[in-house]
Structures are given as structure tokens and as C-alpha cells.
CSV table of C-alpha atoms in Angstrom, one decimal:
chain,number,residue,atom,x,y,z
C,1,MET,CA,0.0,0.0,0.0
C,2,LYS,CA,1.3,3.4,-0.9
C,3,THR,CA,2.1,5.8,1.9
C,4,LYS,CA,1.1,9.4,1.4
C,5,GLN,CA,3.8,11.9,2.3
C,6,ARG,CA,2.9,14.1,5.3
C,7,THR,CA,3.9,17.7,5.1
C,8,LYS,CA,5.5,19.6,8.0
C,9,LYS,CA,2.2,21.6,8.4
C,10,LYS,CA,0.2,18.3,8.7
C,11,MET,CA,2.6,17.0,11.4
C,12,ARG,CA,2.2,20.2,13.4
C,13,THR,CA,-1.7,20.0,13.3
C,14,GLU,CA,-1.8,16.4,14.4
C,15,THR,CA,-1.5,17.4,18.1
C,16,ARG,CA,-4.5,19.7,17.9
C,17,GLY,CA,-8.0,18.8,18.8
C,18,GLU,CA,-7.2,15.9,21.1
C,19,PHE,CA,-7.7,15.4,24.8
C,20,HIS,CA,-7.4,12.8,27.5
C,21,LEU,CA,-10.8,11.5,28.7
C,22,ASN,CA,-11.3,11.6,32.4
C,23,TYR,CA,-11.2,7.8,32.7
C,24,SER,CA,-8.6,5.5,34.0
C,25,THR,CA,-8.1,1.9,35.0
C,26,PRO,CA,-5.1,-0.3,35.7
C,27,ASP,CA,-6.6,-3.1,33.6
C,28,PRO,CA,-6.8,-3.3,29.8
C,29,ILE,CA,-9.7,-1.6,28.0
C,30,SER,CA,-11.5,-4.0,25.7
C,31,CYS,CA,-13.8,-1.8,23.7
C,32,VAL,CA,-14.8,1.8,23.1
C,33,THR,CA,-18.0,2.6,21.1
C,34,PHE,CA,-20.1,5.7,20.4
C,35,ALA,CA,-23.9,5.9,20.8
C,36,PRO,CA,-25.8,5.9,17.5
C,37,ASN,CA,-26.2,9.3,16.0
C,38,SER,CA,-24.1,10.9,18.7
C,39,SER,CA,-20.6,12.2,19.1
C,40,GLN,CA,-21.1,12.9,22.8
C,41,PHE,CA,-21.7,9.6,24.5
C,42,LEU,CA,-19.0,6.9,24.6
C,43,LEU,CA,-19.1,3.4,26.2
C,44,VAL,CA,-15.9,2.0,27.6
C,45,SER,CA,-15.6,-1.7,28.7
C,46,SER,CA,-12.7,-3.1,30.6
C,47,TRP,CA,-11.0,-6.1,32.1
C,48,ASP,CA,-11.7,-4.3,35.5
C,49,ARG,CA,-15.3,-5.8,35.1
C,50,THR,CA,-16.9,-2.4,34.4
C,51,VAL,CA,-18.9,-0.8,31.6
C,52,SER,CA,-18.8,3.0,31.8
C,53,LEU,CA,-20.8,5.7,29.9
C,54,MET,CA,-18.7,8.8,29.4
C,55,HIS,CA,-20.0,12.2,28.2
C,56,ILE,CA,-17.4,13.7,25.9
C,57,GLN,CA,-18.2,17.4,26.1
C,58,SER,CA,-18.3,17.6,29.9
C,59,ASN,CA,-15.6,14.9,30.1
C,60,SER,CA,-17.5,13.1,32.9
C,61,LEU,CA,-18.9,9.7,33.9
C,62,ARG,CA,-22.6,9.4,33.4
C,63,ALA,CA,-23.3,5.8,34.3
C,64,LYS,CA,-21.4,2.6,35.3
C,65,TYR,CA,-22.4,-1.0,35.8
C,66,TYR,CA,-20.5,-4.2,36.5
C,67,HIS,CA,-20.0,-7.8,35.4
C,68,SER,CA,-18.7,-10.5,37.8
C,69,ARG,CA,-15.6,-11.0,35.5
C,70,PRO,CA,-13.8,-9.0,32.8
C,71,VAL,CA,-15.9,-7.5,30.1
C,72,LEU,CA,-14.7,-8.2,26.5
C,73,ASP,CA,-17.2,-6.3,24.4
C,74,VAL,CA,-20.1,-3.8,24.6
C,75,CYS,CA,-22.5,-2.2,22.1
C,76,PHE,CA,-25.4,0.2,22.0
C,77,GLN,CA,-28.7,-1.2,20.8
C,78,ASP,CA,-30.2,2.3,20.7
C,79,ALA,CA,-29.6,5.6,22.5
C,80,ILE,CA,-30.6,4.2,25.9
C,81,HIS,CA,-30.0,0.4,25.8
C,82,VAL,CA,-26.6,-1.2,26.2
C,83,TYR,CA,-25.5,-4.8,25.8
C,84,SER,CA,-22.3,-6.4,27.1
C,85,GLY,CA,-20.6,-9.7,27.5
C,86,GLY,CA,-17.4,-11.2,28.8
C,87,LEU,CA,-15.6,-13.8,30.8
C,88,ASP,CA,-18.6,-14.4,33.0
C,89,ASN,CA,-20.4,-16.0,30.0
C,90,VAL,CA,-23.5,-13.8,30.3
C,91,LEU,CA,-25.1,-11.2,28.1
C,92,LYS,CA,-26.2,-8.2,30.1
C,93,THR,CA,-28.4,-5.3,29.2
C,94,PHE,CA,-28.4,-1.9,30.9
C,95,GLU,CA,-31.0,0.8,30.5
C,96,LEU,CA,-29.4,4.2,30.8
C,97,ASN,CA,-32.5,6.2,31.7
C,98,THR,CA,-33.5,4.0,34.7
C,99,GLN,CA,-30.0,2.8,35.5
C,100,THR,CA,-31.3,-0.8,35.7
C,101,GLU,CA,-29.6,-3.9,34.5
C,102,SER,CA,-30.6,-7.5,33.7
C,103,ILE,CA,-29.1,-10.7,32.4
C,104,ILE,CA,-30.6,-11.7,29.1
C,105,GLY,CA,-28.9,-15.1,28.5
C,106,SER,CA,-25.6,-16.8,28.4
C,107,HIS,CA,-23.1,-19.0,26.5
C,108,GLU,CA,-21.3,-22.0,27.8
C,109,ARG,CA,-18.0,-20.2,27.5
C,110,PRO,CA,-16.9,-16.5,27.5
C,111,ILE,CA,-18.6,-14.1,25.1
C,112,LYS,CA,-15.9,-12.5,23.0
C,113,VAL,CA,-18.0,-10.2,20.8
C,114,VAL,CA,-21.3,-8.3,21.1
C,115,GLU,CA,-22.7,-6.5,18.1
C,116,ASN,CA,-25.9,-4.7,17.2
C,117,CYS,CA,-27.6,-5.4,13.9
C,118,PRO,CA,-29.9,-2.4,13.2
C,119,ASP,CA,-31.2,-3.8,9.9
C,120,LEU,CA,-32.9,-6.7,11.7
C,121,ASN,CA,-33.2,-5.1,15.1
C,122,CYS,CA,-31.2,-7.8,16.9
C,123,ILE,CA,-28.1,-8.3,19.0
C,124,LEU,CA,-25.4,-10.9,18.1
C,125,THR,CA,-23.0,-12.6,20.5
C,126,GLY,CA,-20.0,-14.6,19.5
C,127,SER,CA,-18.4,-17.0,22.0
C,128,TRP,CA,-15.5,-19.3,22.6
C,129,ASP,CA,-18.2,-22.0,22.9
C,130,THR,CA,-18.2,-21.9,19.0
C,131,LEU,CA,-21.7,-20.4,18.8
C,132,VAL,CA,-23.1,-17.1,17.5
C,133,LYS,CA,-26.4,-16.3,19.1
C,134,MET,CA,-29.1,-13.9,17.9
C,135,TRP,CA,-31.1,-12.1,20.5
C,136,ASP,CA,-34.4,-10.2,20.1
C,137,PRO,CA,-34.1,-7.0,22.3
C,138,ARG,CA,-38.0,-6.7,22.4
C,139,THR,CA,-38.4,-10.0,24.2
C,140,ASN,CA,-34.8,-10.5,25.4
C,141,ARG,CA,-34.8,-14.0,24.1
C,142,CYS,CA,-32.4,-16.0,21.9
C,143,VAL,CA,-34.1,-16.4,18.5
C,144,GLY,CA,-31.3,-18.0,16.5
C,145,THR,CA,-28.1,-20.0,16.8
C,146,PHE,CA,-25.3,-20.2,14.2
C,147,MET,CA,-22.8,-23.0,14.8
C,148,GLN,CA,-19.1,-22.1,14.0
C,149,PRO,CA,-16.3,-24.7,13.7
C,150,ASP,CA,-14.2,-23.2,16.4
C,151,LYS,CA,-13.8,-20.3,18.9
C,152,VAL,CA,-15.2,-17.0,17.8
C,153,TYR,CA,-12.6,-14.3,17.9
C,154,THR,CA,-14.2,-11.4,16.0
C,155,MET,CA,-17.3,-10.4,14.0
C,156,GLY,CA,-18.4,-7.7,11.6
C,157,ILE,CA,-22.0,-6.7,10.7
C,158,CYS,CA,-22.8,-6.0,7.0
C,159,GLY,CA,-26.5,-5.2,6.7
C,160,GLU,CA,-28.4,-8.5,6.9
C,161,LYS,CA,-25.1,-10.5,6.8
C,162,PHE,CA,-22.3,-10.9,9.3
C,163,VAL,CA,-18.7,-12.1,9.0
C,164,VAL,CA,-17.1,-14.2,11.6
C,165,GLY,CA,-13.4,-14.8,12.3
C,166,THR,CA,-12.6,-17.9,14.2
C,167,LYS,CA,-9.6,-19.8,15.4
C,168,GLU,CA,-7.3,-21.3,12.8
C,169,ARG,CA,-7.8,-18.2,10.5
C,170,LYS,CA,-11.2,-19.3,9.3
C,171,VAL,CA,-13.7,-16.7,8.0
C,172,PHE,CA,-17.4,-17.4,7.5
C,173,VAL,CA,-20.1,-15.2,6.0
C,174,TRP,CA,-23.7,-15.8,7.3
C,175,ASP,CA,-27.1,-14.4,6.4
C,176,LEU,CA,-29.1,-13.5,9.5
C,177,ARG,CA,-32.4,-14.5,7.8
C,178,ASN,CA,-31.2,-18.1,7.5
C,179,CYS,CA,-29.1,-19.8,10.2
C,180,GLY,CA,-29.3,-23.2,8.5
C,181,TYR,CA,-26.2,-22.9,6.3
C,182,VAL,CA,-23.1,-20.8,5.7
C,183,LEU,CA,-23.2,-18.4,2.7
C,184,GLN,CA,-19.4,-18.5,2.3
C,185,ARG,CA,-16.5,-20.3,3.8
C,186,ARG,CA,-13.1,-18.7,3.5
C,187,GLU,CA,-9.6,-18.9,4.9
C,188,SER,CA,-7.9,-15.6,5.8
C,189,SER,CA,-5.3,-14.6,3.2
C,190,LEU,CA,-3.1,-13.5,6.2
C,191,LYS,CA,-0.8,-16.2,7.5
C,192,TYR,CA,-1.3,-15.6,11.2
C,193,GLN,CA,-4.2,-15.4,13.7
C,194,THR,CA,-7.1,-13.1,13.0
C,195,ARG,CA,-7.4,-10.2,15.4
C,196,CYS,CA,-10.3,-8.0,14.1
C,197,ILE,CA,-12.9,-8.0,11.3
C,198,LYS,CA,-14.9,-4.9,10.4
C,199,CYS,CA,-17.2,-4.4,7.4
C,200,PHE,CA,-17.2,-1.5,5.0
C,201,PRO,CA,-20.2,0.9,5.6
C,202,ASN,CA,-21.1,0.5,1.9
C,203,ARG,CA,-21.4,-3.3,2.5
C,204,GLN,CA,-19.1,-4.3,-0.3
C,205,GLY,CA,-16.6,-6.1,1.8
C,206,PHE,CA,-14.6,-6.1,5.0
C,207,ALA,CA,-11.1,-5.4,6.4
C,208,LEU,CA,-9.4,-8.1,8.4
C,209,SER,CA,-6.3,-7.7,10.6
C,210,SER,CA,-3.9,-10.2,12.1
C,211,ILE,CA,-1.4,-10.4,14.9
C,212,GLU,CA,1.4,-10.1,12.4
C,213,GLY,CA,1.2,-6.5,11.3
C,214,ARG,CA,-1.0,-6.9,8.2
C,215,VAL,CA,-4.5,-6.0,7.0
C,216,ALA,CA,-6.5,-7.7,4.3
C,217,VAL,CA,-9.2,-6.0,2.3
C,218,GLU,CA,-11.8,-8.5,1.1
C,219,TYR,CA,-15.0,-8.4,-1.0
C,220,LEU,CA,-18.2,-10.2,-0.3
C,221,ASP,CA,-19.2,-10.6,-4.0
C,222,SER,CA,-17.9,-14.1,-4.9
C,223,ARG,CA,-17.6,-13.5,-8.6
C,224,PRO,CA,-14.0,-14.0,-9.8
C,225,GLU,CA,-13.7,-10.5,-11.3
C,226,ILE,CA,-14.6,-9.0,-7.9
C,227,GLN,CA,-12.4,-11.3,-5.9
C,228,LYS,CA,-9.4,-10.2,-8.0
C,229,LYS,CA,-9.7,-6.8,-6.3
C,230,LYS,CA,-8.8,-8.2,-2.8
C,231,TYR,CA,-5.4,-7.5,-1.4
C,232,ALA,CA,-3.3,-7.3,1.8
C,233,PHE,CA,-0.7,-4.9,3.0
C,234,LYS,CA,1.9,-4.5,5.8
C,235,CYS,CA,1.4,-2.0,8.6
C,236,HIS,CA,2.2,-1.3,12.2
C,237,ARG,CA,5.9,-2.1,11.8
C,238,ILE,CA,8.8,-0.1,13.2
C,239,LYS,CA,12.4,-0.4,12.0
C,240,GLU,CA,14.9,0.2,14.8
C,241,ASP,CA,18.7,-0.4,14.5
C,242,GLY,CA,18.1,-2.1,11.2
C,243,ILE,CA,15.7,-4.6,12.6
C,244,GLU,CA,12.0,-4.5,11.7
C,245,ARG,CA,9.7,-5.1,14.7
C,246,ILE,CA,6.2,-6.3,13.8
C,247,TYR,CA,3.2,-5.6,15.9
C,248,PRO,CA,-0.4,-7.0,16.1
C,249,VAL,CA,-3.1,-4.9,14.5
C,250,ASN,CA,-5.6,-4.9,17.3
C,251,THR,CA,-8.5,-2.9,16.1
C,252,ILE,CA,-10.3,-1.4,13.1
C,253,SER,CA,-13.0,1.3,12.8
C,254,PHE,CA,-14.7,2.7,9.7
C,255,HIS,CA,-15.6,6.2,8.9
C,256,GLN,CA,-19.3,5.9,8.1
C,257,GLY,CA,-19.3,8.6,5.5
C,258,TYR,CA,-16.1,8.0,3.6
C,259,ASN,CA,-15.6,4.3,3.9
C,260,THR,CA,-12.0,5.0,5.0
C,261,PHE,CA,-10.8,3.1,8.1
C,262,ALA,CA,-8.5,3.5,11.1
C,263,THR,CA,-6.3,0.8,12.5
C,264,GLY,CA,-4.7,0.7,15.9
C,265,GLY,CA,-1.7,-1.5,16.7
C,266,SER,CA,0.5,-2.7,19.6
C,267,ASP,CA,3.1,-0.3,18.3
C,268,GLY,CA,1.1,2.5,19.8
C,269,TYR,CA,0.2,4.1,16.5
C,270,VAL,CA,-3.1,4.9,14.8
C,271,ASN,CA,-3.2,5.0,10.9
C,272,ILE,CA,-6.1,6.0,8.7
C,273,TRP,CA,-6.4,4.2,5.3
C,274,ASP,CA,-8.2,4.6,2.0
C,275,GLY,CA,-8.9,1.0,1.4
C,276,PHE,CA,-10.3,1.4,-2.1
C,277,ASN,CA,-7.4,3.5,-3.4
C,278,LYS,CA,-4.8,1.6,-1.4
C,279,LYS,CA,-3.3,4.7,0.4
C,280,ARG,CA,-2.4,5.6,3.9
C,281,LEU,CA,-4.0,9.0,4.6
C,282,CYS,CA,-2.2,9.9,7.8
C,283,GLN,CA,-0.6,8.6,11.0
C,284,PHE,CA,-1.1,10.1,14.4
C,285,HIS,CA,1.6,10.6,17.0
C,286,ARG,CA,2.7,7.6,19.0
C,287,TYR,CA,0.6,6.7,22.1
C,288,PRO,CA,2.1,5.5,25.4
C,289,THR,CA,0.9,1.9,25.1
C,290,SER,CA,-0.8,-0.4,22.6
C,291,VAL,CA,-4.0,0.8,20.9
C,292,SER,CA,-6.6,-1.7,22.0
C,293,SER,CA,-9.8,-0.2,20.5
C,294,LEU,CA,-10.9,2.5,18.1
C,295,ALA,CA,-14.3,4.0,17.4
C,296,PHE,CA,-15.4,6.7,15.0
C,297,SER,CA,-18.6,8.7,16.0
C,298,HIS,CA,-21.5,8.2,13.6
C,299,ASP,CA,-20.8,11.5,11.8
C,300,GLY,CA,-17.1,10.7,11.6
C,301,SER,CA,-16.1,13.9,13.4
C,302,VAL,CA,-14.6,12.2,16.5
C,303,LEU,CA,-12.3,9.2,16.9
C,304,ALA,CA,-12.1,7.6,20.4
C,305,ILE,CA,-8.7,5.8,21.0
C,306,SER,CA,-8.2,3.4,23.9
C,307,CYS,CA,-4.7,2.6,25.0
C,308,SER,CA,-3.7,-0.3,27.3
C,309,SER,CA,-0.6,-2.3,28.1
C,310,VAL,CA,-1.5,-5.7,26.7
C,311,TYR,CA,1.8,-7.3,27.5
C,312,GLU,CA,2.3,-9.1,24.1
C,313,GLU,CA,6.0,-8.6,24.7
C,314,VAL,CA,7.9,-7.8,27.9
C,315,PRO,CA,5.8,-5.9,30.5
C,316,PRO,CA,7.0,-2.4,31.4
C,317,GLU,CA,8.9,-2.0,34.6
C,318,THR,CA,6.4,0.6,35.8
C,319,PRO,CA,2.8,-0.3,34.8
C,320,ILE,CA,1.0,2.3,32.7
C,321,GLU,CA,-2.7,2.9,33.4
C,322,SER,CA,-5.1,2.4,30.5
C,323,ALA,CA,-6.4,5.6,29.0
C,324,VAL,CA,-8.9,6.9,26.4
C,325,TYR,CA,-8.1,9.8,24.1
C,326,ILE,CA,-10.7,11.8,22.1
C,327,ARG,CA,-9.5,13.2,18.8
C,328,TYR,CA,-11.5,15.6,16.6
C,329,VAL,CA,-10.6,14.4,13.1
C,330,THR,CA,-10.6,16.5,9.9
C,331,ASP,CA,-11.5,15.7,6.3
C,332,GLN,CA,-7.8,16.1,5.6
C,333,GLU,CA,-7.2,13.1,7.8
C,334,THR,CA,-10.2,10.9,6.8
C,335,LYS,CA,-11.5,11.8,3.3
C,336,PRO,CA,-10.2,9.9,0.3
C,337,LYS,CA,-7.8,11.9,-1.9
């Protein structure tokens, strides 16, 4: 992938419009996600067993609830209903207006991913028990089960379809309207374990990252002429003293308006890419620890960046607390050139 040269002026402006959210925890942050149609309310889930609702403008905590074990993922169903899951195997919902919580259901093993599917008004959970379950938020019942061949590591929503990444680099495309069979069975074009899958807002395909500093851009249309467009590229690598160090690409988030996407890696960097034109648009300054999760607001004006010491290499001598940074991004950083 071609790297777009940054000017001195661009480098000077990269430190503007960013601040540290008034949130801290000694444990890793697992997910940050914005409320639908909002750039003010942000959910943060953590291995400290909490889910926190932060208000960006006032930089304050608005709500918090707990799981009995670390939380691995969280999502909004609408402006007032939140769903979360983690190592306690249960799916919880929390209503922000009344500050009440309830357990909706469970898996046999930890819930790795929780996603909202607005097209069909349902919640999906993917678990290490090899199941993806579909939940109806109106009745809070499981209304569908999709059997996977192995542990679910990541999942992306693409309209009425969803893409699952499992152990052993397997990728499966399902249709939520029919849980009886798999639409597509694929193997990741990347040689190492899948870390994250997110779908393009235009629903043409998805981006997939691995633990070995690479991202693949894939297309859902199975016609050979479309599949020829797929490609992979190297990223999140740092050359020091003549040695290239390779870092996991932990997280991907798409700009809903431009179909560009941000990646965050264990190198502490955030890059923004134009996947269709195969260009890097920009790179932010280096953050103090690994970038564990990213989230664009719905209008693409704000990017939330969570940073945690994930200890994929040697732990630091002095532990660094996890943190969330809020960055107001510009068209210069996110719009295709």
C-alpha cells in the first residue's frame, strides 16, 4: 500500500483537537464505542469488570455497571439500551434512563464479541463455545443460533449479513435471515491469527487484521472478477537499529461517510487508510501503550482511541494505566484523496 507523504504543516496540526478522557483503569480496555447518531456519549468496557458511559463534552462519567468477571465487548442497541458480555459468559443489558440492568442469557464459555444489527433489530453474541447467538431486544430471548467450527474471535456486521473470524484463520459469511447454512467459507489470506474484522459501511466487503502487522481488504461478492480486487498490506511495523519489529493490528474502525478506516496496533500508532485507493491518509503521534480499541462517531467527526498495556512482549517495569483519548478528526485526515 502506498504511503502518502505528510507535510510539516500536517505534522504540526496532528497534536491539535485531542484530549485525554477523564477515565482511567489499571486493567486493559477491551472496547470503546459511540452511541448511535451521537458524538457525545461513549461506552468503555474493561477487564476491570466495568462498563462506563462517558460524556465527551463535559468529560465526565454518566453511568457505570459491573460484570462479575472482565468485560470483553459492549455495544449500543439504541440511544438508551446497552448490551455487554465477557468472561462471566453472560449477556447483560443496561437501560441508561432508569440505571437498571438485567441478564438476558448466556453462553457455555466467555462471550468475545457483542454486536448490534440495526437492519434486523437484533443483538449478536459470538463466544468461545463456537456459537453465535441472535437475541431479540424486544423479548430478550435467543431467536437463532449459528454454529461455528471453532472459537469466535471477532465479528463484523454487514447489513443482513455478518462475517465471523474464528480460530485457525477461518472466515465465515452468514445471512441472519437463514441460520441453517453458511453463505461463504473462507480462509484468511493472512498467515497468522485473525485479530479483528470490520465491514465497510457501503457493505461491499470487510477489512481483516492479524497479529502479524497486516491488514487484508476482502470483498463479499464471490464473482472472480470482484475477488481479483482483494489485497493485503503490511502495517504497524517499526524499524529500529536495522531490525523491523512487527506488531499486532488490534482494532479497526470505519468512517461511516467516507468508507475509510482507522487501524490501531500494539506499536502505539493509529493509521487512517483509504482501502479502495490503497493509500495511507495519515498517521497520528505515538501513544504511550498499545492501541486496544478505536471508534469513530456516527458522523465521523470524532475518533475515540483506547490505549492499554496488553503485554504481548515484555511488561514495562512501571505499569502504565489504560487511557482513552478523544480526537476531533478532519477531512484532511479521513477523506479519500
